[in-house]
Short mmCIF file of C-alpha atoms in Angstrom, two decimals:
data_model
loop_
_atom_site.label_atom_id
_atom_site.label_comp_id
_atom_site.label_asym_id
_atom_site.label_seq_id
_atom_site.Cartn_x
_atom_site.Cartn_y
_atom_site.Cartn_z
CA UNK A 111 6.71 -1.76 12.09
CA UNK A 112 8.17 1.26 12.45
CA UNK A 113 6.65 4.33 9.46
CA UNK A 114 9.90 5.42 9.66
CA UNK A 115 11.22 2.48 7.42
CA UNK A 116 13.27 3.06 4.52
CA UNK A 117 11.54 2.55 1.24
CA UNK A 118 13.47 -0.80 -0.02
CA UNK A 119 12.46 -4.22 -1.58
CA UNK A 120 9.88 -2.27 -4.05
CA UNK A 121 8.63 -4.50 -6.81
CA UNK A 122 10.73 -3.84 -10.22
CA UNK A 123 8.06 -2.22 -11.77
CA UNK A 124 8.50 0.74 -9.68
CA UNK A 125 12.00 1.22 -9.96
CA UNK A 126 11.93 4.11 -11.87
CA UNK A 127 9.82 5.59 -9.24
CA UNK A 128 12.05 4.55 -6.79
CA UNK A 129 15.06 6.58 -8.44
CA UNK A 130 13.18 9.64 -8.33
CA UNK A 131 11.69 9.06 -4.60
CA UNK A 132 15.68 8.27 -3.78
CA UNK A 133 17.02 11.45 -5.72
CA UNK A 134 14.31 13.82 -4.09
CA UNK A 135 15.31 12.71 -0.40
CA UNK A 136 11.87 11.05 -0.25
CA UNK A 137 13.56 7.66 1.53
CA UNK A 138 10.70 6.42 4.15
CA UNK A 139 7.15 5.16 3.90
CA UNK A 140 6.24 8.16 5.95
CA UNK A 141 7.46 10.95 3.77
CA UNK A 142 6.16 9.65 1.13
CA UNK A 143 2.92 9.29 2.33
CA UNK A 144 2.98 13.70 3.03
CA UNK A 145 3.72 14.14 -0.56
CA UNK A 146 0.78 16.13 -2.38
CA UNK A 147 -0.14 15.14 -5.74
CA UNK A 148 1.04 18.55 -6.93
CA UNK A 149 4.36 17.53 -5.59
CA UNK A 150 3.72 14.14 -7.25
CA UNK A 151 3.22 15.91 -10.64
CA UNK A 152 6.55 17.60 -9.84
CA UNK A 153 8.89 14.83 -9.38
CA UNK A 154 7.67 12.71 -12.24
CA UNK A 155 8.02 16.05 -15.03
CA UNK A 156 10.63 15.25 -17.43
CA UNK A 157 11.42 11.69 -16.15
CA UNK A 158 10.71 8.35 -16.87
CA UNK A 159 8.36 7.83 -14.02
CA UNK A 160 4.64 7.29 -13.96
CA UNK A 161 2.28 9.71 -11.87
CA UNK A 162 -0.16 6.47 -11.92
CA UNK A 163 3.15 4.21 -10.12
CA UNK A 164 3.60 7.30 -7.71
CA UNK A 165 0.25 7.31 -6.56
CA UNK A 166 -0.12 3.25 -6.04
CA UNK A 167 3.19 3.99 -3.85
CA UNK A 168 1.53 6.74 -1.96
CA UNK A 169 -1.34 4.40 -1.50
CA UNK A 170 0.87 1.24 -0.18
CA UNK A 171 2.62 4.08 1.69
CA UNK A 172 -0.80 4.69 3.71
CA UNK A 173 -1.48 1.20 4.64
CA UNK A 174 2.35 0.46 5.72
CA UNK A 175 1.98 3.86 8.12
CA UNK A 176 -1.83 3.70 9.69
CA UNK A 177 -2.16 0.03 9.64
CA UNK A 178 1.31 -0.95 10.35
CA UNK A 179 1.93 -3.94 7.79
CA UNK A 180 4.59 -4.93 5.52
CA UNK A 181 4.82 -4.14 1.99
CA UNK A 182 3.27 -6.93 0.22
CA UNK A 183 0.04 -6.95 2.52
CA UNK A 184 -0.42 -3.43 1.55
CA UNK A 185 0.10 -3.68 -1.99
CA UNK A 186 -2.23 -6.37 -1.56
CA UNK A 187 -4.52 -4.39 -0.25
CA UNK A 188 -4.38 -1.84 -2.78
CA UNK A 189 -4.66 -4.39 -5.79
CA UNK A 190 -7.37 -5.77 -4.60
CA UNK A 191 -9.35 -2.22 -5.26
CA UNK A 192 -9.04 -1.15 -1.37
CA UNK A 193 -7.72 2.58 -1.01
CA UNK A 194 -8.48 3.63 2.39
CA UNK A 195 -8.98 2.43 6.16
CA UNK A 196 -12.68 3.83 5.76
CA UNK A 197 -13.09 0.92 2.82
CA UNK A 198 -11.62 -1.75 4.84
CA UNK A 199 -13.55 -1.08 7.85
CA UNK A 200 -16.91 -1.17 5.73
CA UNK A 201 -15.87 -5.12 4.70
CA UNK A 202 -16.57 -7.96 7.01
CA UNK A 203 -13.82 -10.40 7.75
CA UNK A 204 -15.40 -12.85 5.06
CA UNK A 205 -15.62 -10.14 2.46
CA UNK A 206 -11.82 -8.93 2.96
CA UNK A 207 -10.42 -12.47 2.92
CA UNK A 208 -13.06 -12.67 -0.57
CA UNK A 209 -11.66 -9.67 -2.23
CA UNK A 210 -8.20 -10.30 -1.52
CA UNK A 211 -8.22 -14.17 -2.29
CA UNK A 212 -10.11 -13.27 -5.30
CA UNK A 213 -6.65 -10.83 -6.54
CA UNK A 214 -4.43 -13.58 -5.38
CA UNK A 215 -6.11 -16.67 -6.86
CA UNK A 216 -5.87 -14.74 -10.07
CA UNK A 217 -2.21 -13.92 -9.84
CA UNK A 218 -2.35 -17.92 -9.60
CA UNK A 219 0.67 -17.82 -7.55
CA UNK A 220 0.27 -20.89 -5.89
CA UNK A 221 1.41 -19.93 -2.11
CA UNK A 222 -0.47 -19.83 0.95
CA UNK A 223 -3.04 -16.58 0.80
CA UNK A 224 -1.08 -13.60 2.61
CA UNK A 225 -4.40 -12.96 4.66
CA UNK A 226 -6.31 -15.16 6.27
CA UNK A 227 -9.78 -14.90 8.58
CA UNK A 228 -7.80 -14.08 11.87
CA UNK A 229 -5.67 -11.39 9.75
CA UNK A 230 -8.58 -10.00 7.90
CA UNK A 231 -10.38 -9.23 11.50
CA UNK A 232 -7.33 -7.73 12.76
CA UNK A 233 -6.95 -5.52 9.86
CA UNK A 234 -10.70 -4.36 9.76
CA UNK A 235 -10.56 -3.77 13.69
CA UNK A 236 -7.62 -1.42 13.01
CA UNK A 237 -8.66 0.33 10.08
CA UNK A 238 -11.83 1.09 12.36
CA UNK A 239 -9.55 2.93 15.23
CA UNK A 240 -7.39 4.62 12.48
CA UNK A 241 -11.04 6.34 11.03
CA UNK A 242 -12.19 7.15 14.43
#
């Protein structure tokens, strides 16, 4: 995956934030990752977007850019309570599978889990390489 990929196909819950980002020429995951918290507050000022959602998108961008994963996998990691590669690197593959699986089961989608043991091992190893 390429960090220069454009922000697209974001969940509808981020529609207001997506409009804000695009109108401010923040069109890639890499550019979203580089904005500061101060800039986030400036972008939200006077709009219908939320700081919380922009920070969530920034966390997703972090995983997409550093781990080279898809949007849905990055969102799953973030919603499972993992906010950094350091947090991921401290887990065993089984623990990562347990955390993400718990969140997915809570959603009751009935789909095959996004992260299996092989993918969990891959993510942990990649996270370890990015924090060294």
